[in-house]
CSV table of C-alpha atoms in Angstrom, one decimal:
chain,number,residue,atom,x,y,z
X,1375,MET,CA,0.0,0.0,0.0
X,1376,GLY,CA,1.6,3.2,-1.2
X,1377,ILE,CA,1.1,6.3,0.9
X,1378,LEU,CA,-0.1,9.5,-0.9
X,1379,ASN,CA,-0.4,12.3,1.5
X,1380,LEU,CA,-2.2,15.4,0.1
X,1381,THR,CA,-1.5,17.3,3.3
X,1382,PRO,CA,0.8,20.2,4.3
X,1383,ASP,CA,1.6,18.8,7.7
X,1384,SER,CA,2.1,15.0,7.5
X,1385,PHE,CA,5.1,14.0,9.6
X,1386,SER,CA,7.3,12.7,6.8
X,1387,ASP,CA,6.3,14.2,3.5
X,1388,GLY,CA,3.9,17.0,4.5
X,1389,GLY,CA,3.6,19.6,1.7
X,1390,CYS,CA,5.4,17.5,-0.9
X,1391,PHE,CA,2.2,16.5,-2.8
X,1392,VAL,CA,-0.3,19.3,-2.0
X,1393,ASP,CA,-0.1,20.3,-5.7
X,1394,PRO,CA,-2.3,17.9,-7.6
X,1395,ASP,CA,0.2,17.5,-10.4
X,1396,ALA,CA,2.9,16.5,-8.0
X,1397,ALA,CA,0.5,14.1,-6.3
X,1398,LEU,CA,-0.2,12.4,-9.6
X,1399,VAL,CA,3.4,12.1,-10.4
X,1400,GLN,CA,4.0,10.5,-7.1
X,1401,ALA,CA,1.1,8.1,-7.6
X,1402,ARG,CA,2.4,7.1,-11.0
X,1403,ARG,CA,5.8,6.5,-9.5
X,1404,MET,CA,4.4,4.2,-6.8
X,1405,ILE,CA,2.3,2.3,-9.3
X,1406,ALA,CA,5.4,1.8,-11.5
X,1407,GLU,CA,7.3,0.5,-8.4
X,1408,GLY,CA,4.7,-2.2,-7.8
X,1409,ALA,CA,2.2,-0.7,-5.4
X,1410,ALA,CA,-0.9,-3.0,-5.2
X,1411,LEU,CA,-3.0,-0.2,-3.6
X,1412,LEU,CA,-2.7,3.5,-3.1
X,1413,ASP,CA,-3.9,5.1,0.2
X,1414,ILE,CA,-4.9,8.7,-0.3
X,1415,GLY,CA,-5.2,11.1,2.7
X,1416,GLY,CA,-6.3,14.7,3.0
X,1417,GLU,CA,-5.9,15.1,6.8
X,1418,SER,CA,-2.7,14.4,8.8
X,1419,THR,CA,-3.0,11.9,11.6
X,1420,ARG,CA,0.5,12.4,13.0
X,1421,PRO,CA,0.6,12.9,16.8
X,1422,GLY,CA,-0.5,16.4,17.6
X,1423,ALA,CA,-2.0,17.1,14.2
X,1424,ALA,CA,-4.9,19.5,14.1
X,1425,PRO,CA,-8.2,18.5,12.4
X,1426,VAL,CA,-9.3,19.9,9.1
X,1427,SER,CA,-12.9,20.6,7.9
X,1428,VAL,CA,-14.9,18.2,5.9
X,1429,GLN,CA,-14.9,20.6,2.9
X,1430,GLU,CA,-11.1,21.0,3.0
X,1431,GLU,CA,-10.5,17.3,3.1
X,1432,LEU,CA,-13.0,16.8,0.2
X,1433,ASP,CA,-11.3,19.4,-1.8
X,1434,ARG,CA,-7.9,17.7,-1.4
X,1435,VAL,CA,-9.0,14.1,-1.9
X,1436,VAL,CA,-11.8,13.8,-4.4
X,1437,PRO,CA,-10.1,15.4,-7.4
X,1438,ILE,CA,-7.1,13.2,-7.0
X,1439,VAL,CA,-9.3,10.1,-6.7
X,1440,GLU,CA,-11.2,11.1,-9.9
X,1441,ARG,CA,-8.0,11.8,-11.9
X,1442,LEU,CA,-6.3,8.5,-10.8
X,1443,ARG,CA,-9.4,6.5,-11.6
X,1444,ASP,CA,-9.6,8.1,-15.0
X,1445,GLU,CA,-6.1,6.9,-15.8
X,1446,SER,CA,-5.6,3.7,-13.8
X,1447,ASP,CA,-7.5,0.7,-12.5
X,1448,ILE,CA,-5.2,0.3,-9.4
X,1449,PRO,CA,-7.3,-0.1,-6.2
X,1450,LEU,CA,-7.6,3.2,-4.2
X,1451,SER,CA,-8.1,3.7,-0.5
X,1452,VAL,CA,-9.2,6.9,1.2
X,1453,ASP,CA,-7.5,7.5,4.5
X,1454,THR,CA,-10.2,9.3,6.5
X,1455,THR,CA,-12.3,9.2,9.7
X,1456,LYS,CA,-15.1,11.2,8.2
X,1457,ALA,CA,-18.1,9.3,6.6
X,1458,GLU,CA,-18.9,12.2,4.3
X,1459,VAL,CA,-15.4,12.2,2.9
X,1460,ALA,CA,-15.4,8.4,2.6
X,1461,ALA,CA,-18.7,8.4,0.7
X,1462,ALA,CA,-17.6,11.1,-1.7
X,1463,ALA,CA,-14.3,9.2,-2.4
X,1464,MET,CA,-16.1,6.0,-3.0
X,1465,ALA,CA,-18.5,7.8,-5.4
X,1466,ALA,CA,-15.4,9.2,-7.2
X,1467,GLY,CA,-13.9,5.7,-7.7
X,1468,ALA,CA,-12.2,4.6,-4.5
X,1469,ASN,CA,-12.4,1.0,-3.4
X,1470,PHE,CA,-11.4,1.0,0.3
X,1471,ILE,CA,-11.9,3.1,3.4
X,1472,ASN,CA,-9.0,3.3,5.8
X,1473,ASP,CA,-10.4,4.5,9.1
X,1474,VAL,CA,-7.6,5.1,11.6
X,1475,SER,CA,-10.2,5.6,14.4
X,1476,GLY,CA,-11.6,2.0,14.1
X,1477,LEU,CA,-15.1,3.5,13.7
X,1478,GLN,CA,-14.7,5.7,16.8
X,1479,PHE,CA,-14.8,9.2,15.4
X,1480,ASP,CA,-17.9,9.1,13.1
X,1481,PRO,CA,-20.8,6.8,13.9
X,1482,ARG,CA,-21.9,6.8,10.3
X,1483,MET,CA,-18.7,5.3,9.0
X,1484,ALA,CA,-19.7,1.6,9.2
X,1485,VAL,CA,-23.0,2.2,7.4
X,1486,THR,CA,-21.2,4.2,4.7
X,1487,ALA,CA,-18.8,1.4,4.2
X,1488,ALA,CA,-21.6,-1.1,3.9
X,1489,ASP,CA,-23.7,1.0,1.6
X,1490,SER,CA,-20.8,1.5,-0.8
X,1491,ASP,CA,-19.6,-2.1,-0.5
X,1492,ALA,CA,-16.1,-0.7,0.4
X,1493,GLY,CA,-13.2,-2.7,1.7
X,1494,LEU,CA,-12.6,-1.5,5.2
X,1495,PHE,CA,-9.3,-1.1,7.1
X,1496,LEU,CA,-9.9,-0.8,10.9
X,1497,MET,CA,-7.1,0.6,13.0
X,1498,HIS,CA,-6.6,0.8,16.8
X,1499,THR,CA,-5.9,4.2,18.3
X,1500,ARG,CA,-6.4,5.9,21.7
X,1501,GLY,CA,-8.0,9.2,21.1
X,1502,ARG,CA,-7.7,11.8,18.4
X,1503,PRO,CA,-4.3,12.7,16.9
X,1504,GLU,CA,-4.0,15.9,19.0
X,1505,LEU,CA,-4.5,13.9,22.2
X,1506,MET,CA,-3.5,10.3,21.6
X,1507,GLN,CA,0.1,10.5,22.9
X,1508,ARG,CA,-0.9,11.9,26.3
X,1509,ASP,CA,-1.6,8.4,27.6
X,1510,THR,CA,0.4,5.5,26.3
X,1511,ALA,CA,0.3,3.2,29.3
X,1512,TYR,CA,-1.5,-0.2,29.0
X,1513,ASP,CA,-1.9,-3.2,31.3
X,1514,ASP,CA,-1.9,-5.5,28.3
X,1515,LEU,CA,-1.2,-3.5,25.1
X,1516,THR,CA,-1.6,-6.3,22.6
X,1517,GLY,CA,-4.6,-7.8,24.3
X,1518,GLU,CA,-6.3,-4.4,24.4
X,1519,VAL,CA,-5.5,-3.8,20.7
X,1520,VAL,CA,-6.9,-7.2,19.7
X,1521,GLY,CA,-10.0,-6.7,21.8
X,1522,PHE,CA,-10.6,-3.2,20.4
X,1523,LEU,CA,-10.2,-4.4,16.8
X,1524,LEU,CA,-12.5,-7.4,17.2
X,1525,GLN,CA,-15.2,-5.0,18.7
X,1526,ALA,CA,-14.7,-2.7,15.6
X,1527,VAL,CA,-15.0,-5.7,13.3
X,1528,GLU,CA,-18.3,-6.8,15.0
X,1529,ALA,CA,-19.7,-3.2,14.7
X,1530,ALA,CA,-18.8,-3.2,11.0
X,1531,GLN,CA,-20.4,-6.5,10.4
X,1532,ASP,CA,-23.5,-5.5,12.3
X,1533,ALA,CA,-23.8,-2.5,9.9
X,1534,GLY,CA,-23.6,-4.8,6.9
X,1535,VAL,CA,-19.9,-4.8,6.0
X,1536,ARG,CA,-18.9,-8.2,4.6
X,1537,CYS,CA,-16.5,-10.2,6.7
X,1538,GLU,CA,-14.2,-10.7,3.7
X,1539,ALA,CA,-14.0,-6.9,3.2
X,1540,ILE,CA,-12.4,-6.2,6.6
X,1541,SER,CA,-8.7,-5.9,7.5
X,1542,ILE,CA,-7.2,-4.8,10.8
X,1543,ASP,CA,-4.3,-2.6,11.8
X,1544,PRO,CA,-2.6,-2.5,15.2
X,1545,GLY,CA,-2.0,1.3,14.9
X,1546,ILE,CA,1.8,1.5,15.3
X,1547,GLY,CA,2.5,5.0,16.7
X,1548,PHE,CA,-1.1,5.8,17.5
X,1549,GLY,CA,-1.4,6.1,21.3
X,1550,LYS,CA,1.7,4.0,21.9
X,1551,ASP,CA,5.2,4.8,23.0
X,1552,ALA,CA,8.3,3.3,21.4
X,1553,VAL,CA,8.5,0.3,23.6
X,1554,GLY,CA,4.8,-0.4,23.1
X,1555,ASN,CA,5.3,-0.3,19.3
X,1556,LEU,CA,8.1,-2.8,19.6
X,1557,GLN,CA,5.9,-5.1,21.7
X,1558,LEU,CA,3.1,-4.9,19.2
X,1559,LEU,CA,5.6,-5.9,16.4
X,1560,GLN,CA,6.9,-8.7,18.6
X,1561,GLN,CA,3.4,-10.0,19.2
X,1562,VAL,CA,1.7,-9.2,15.9
X,1563,GLU,CA,0.9,-13.0,15.4
X,1564,ARG,CA,-1.9,-12.4,17.9
X,1565,LEU,CA,-3.6,-10.2,15.3
X,1566,VAL,CA,-2.8,-12.6,12.5
X,1567,GLU,CA,-4.5,-15.4,14.5
X,1568,THR,CA,-7.8,-13.5,14.4
X,1569,GLY,CA,-8.1,-14.6,10.7
X,1570,TYR,CA,-8.5,-11.1,9.4
X,1571,PRO,CA,-5.8,-9.7,7.0
X,1572,VAL,CA,-3.4,-7.5,9.0
X,1573,LEU,CA,-2.2,-4.1,7.7
X,1574,LEU,CA,1.1,-2.8,9.2
X,1575,GLY,CA,2.1,0.8,9.0
X,1576,THR,CA,5.6,1.3,10.4
X,1577,SER,CA,7.0,3.4,7.5
X,1578,ARG,CA,9.5,6.1,8.7
X,1579,LYS,CA,7.8,6.3,12.1
X,1580,SER,CA,9.3,7.9,15.2
X,1581,PHE,CA,9.9,4.6,17.1
X,1582,ILE,CA,12.3,3.7,14.3
X,1583,GLY,CA,14.0,7.0,14.8
X,1584,GLN,CA,14.2,6.4,18.6
X,1585,VAL,CA,15.7,3.0,18.2
X,1586,LEU,CA,18.3,4.1,15.5
X,1587,LYS,CA,18.7,7.7,16.8
X,1588,LEU,CA,17.5,9.2,13.5
X,1589,ASP,CA,15.6,12.5,13.8
X,1590,ASN,CA,14.9,12.8,10.1
X,1591,PRO,CA,12.0,10.6,8.9
X,1592,ALA,CA,13.5,10.4,5.4
X,1593,GLU,CA,16.5,8.5,6.9
X,1594,ARG,CA,14.4,5.7,8.4
X,1595,LEU,CA,14.1,3.5,5.3
X,1596,TYR,CA,16.4,0.7,6.5
X,1597,GLY,CA,14.6,0.5,9.8
X,1598,THR,CA,11.3,0.4,7.9
X,1599,LEU,CA,12.5,-2.5,5.8
X,1600,ALA,CA,13.6,-4.4,8.9
X,1601,SER,CA,10.0,-4.0,10.3
X,1602,VAL,CA,8.5,-5.1,6.9
X,1603,VAL,CA,10.7,-8.3,6.9
X,1604,MET,CA,9.8,-9.1,10.5
X,1605,GLY,CA,6.1,-8.5,9.7
X,1606,VAL,CA,6.2,-11.0,6.8
X,1607,ALA,CA,7.9,-13.5,8.9
X,1608,ARG,CA,5.1,-13.3,11.5
X,1609,GLY,CA,2.3,-13.5,8.9
X,1610,VAL,CA,1.4,-9.9,8.1
X,1611,GLN,CA,-0.1,-9.6,4.6
X,1612,LEU,CA,-0.3,-5.8,4.0
X,1613,PHE,CA,2.2,-3.0,4.4
X,1614,ARG,CA,1.6,0.7,4.2
X,1615,VAL,CA,4.8,2.4,3.1
X,1616,HIS,CA,6.2,5.6,1.6
X,1617,ASP,CA,9.0,3.8,-0.3
X,1618,VAL,CA,7.2,1.2,-2.4
X,1619,ARG,CA,10.0,-0.5,-4.4
X,1620,PRO,CA,12.4,-1.2,-1.5
X,1621,ALA,CA,9.6,-2.4,0.8
X,1622,ARG,CA,8.0,-4.6,-1.9
X,1623,GLU,CA,11.3,-6.2,-2.7
X,1624,ALA,CA,12.1,-6.8,1.0
X,1625,ALA,CA,8.7,-8.3,1.5
X,1626,LEU,CA,8.9,-10.6,-1.5
X,1627,LEU,CA,12.3,-12.0,-0.4
X,1628,ALA,CA,11.1,-12.4,3.2
X,1629,TRP,CA,8.0,-14.3,1.9
X,1630,ALA,CA,10.2,-16.5,-0.4
X,1631,VAL,CA,12.4,-17.4,2.6
X,1632,ARG,CA,9.3,-18.0,4.8
X,1633,GLU,CA,7.6,-20.2,2.3
X,1634,GLY,CA,10.7,-21.8,0.8
X,1635,GLU,CA,9.6,-21.1,-2.8
X,1636,LEU,CA,9.8,-18.5,-5.5
X,1637,PRO,CA,7.1,-15.8,-5.4
X,1638,VAL,CA,4.9,-15.4,-8.5
X,1639,ILE,CA,5.7,-11.8,-9.7
X,1640,PRO,CA,3.6,-10.4,-12.6
X,1641,ASP,CA,5.5,-9.0,-15.6
């Protein structure tokens, strides 16, 4: 899953793709590098980020979804916690909704996903981005994450979302400290054991910088790749990344080692 941030304030590439033409160039680059899915976001969810209005998010996201759908059949995901934005993106040609709130922030999101027959990514977080890092203490972090996600899955299914349309995400960096993020990666098999596909988003995140003493997110590629390889080894199926080609190649080789066979790679 290639990340396409249309925001001025995302933690790693904020402002790089605000211009629609620059966003399209980046999208085409990620497609050429082998992305299987593009995740398009119009509101930063980095720790401390301020919310934006529905209209501003719509103005950023919908035109890019429309233009990408006109020129490519690659699956598109909209990274939003607002049902109105999700519905508009789906109408414009998106295929998936990536709700980092796990259905917490907008009570209409589950029905929106069901009505549009969207694929749905459900992520664990603790509070909104501007507040989520204020409390990162847990008695049983992985158990709480799994329990939260299974409740979100149940709510989605109760609203009519198909079971096979749902994937789950532990929410690395969302309401967790560095040690907590490492524990989640160490124990990610517990999410895999739920039977739902697992999406892992570690790309360039601050815990990698804390481990490797790298303040600049752009310098965290190698740490990101290590987390991708470890995720594959533990059964994770989906990876949300800024650097598509390196992550894809690392994942393919890790999968080949895990399975003891050559991967089938389309020409």
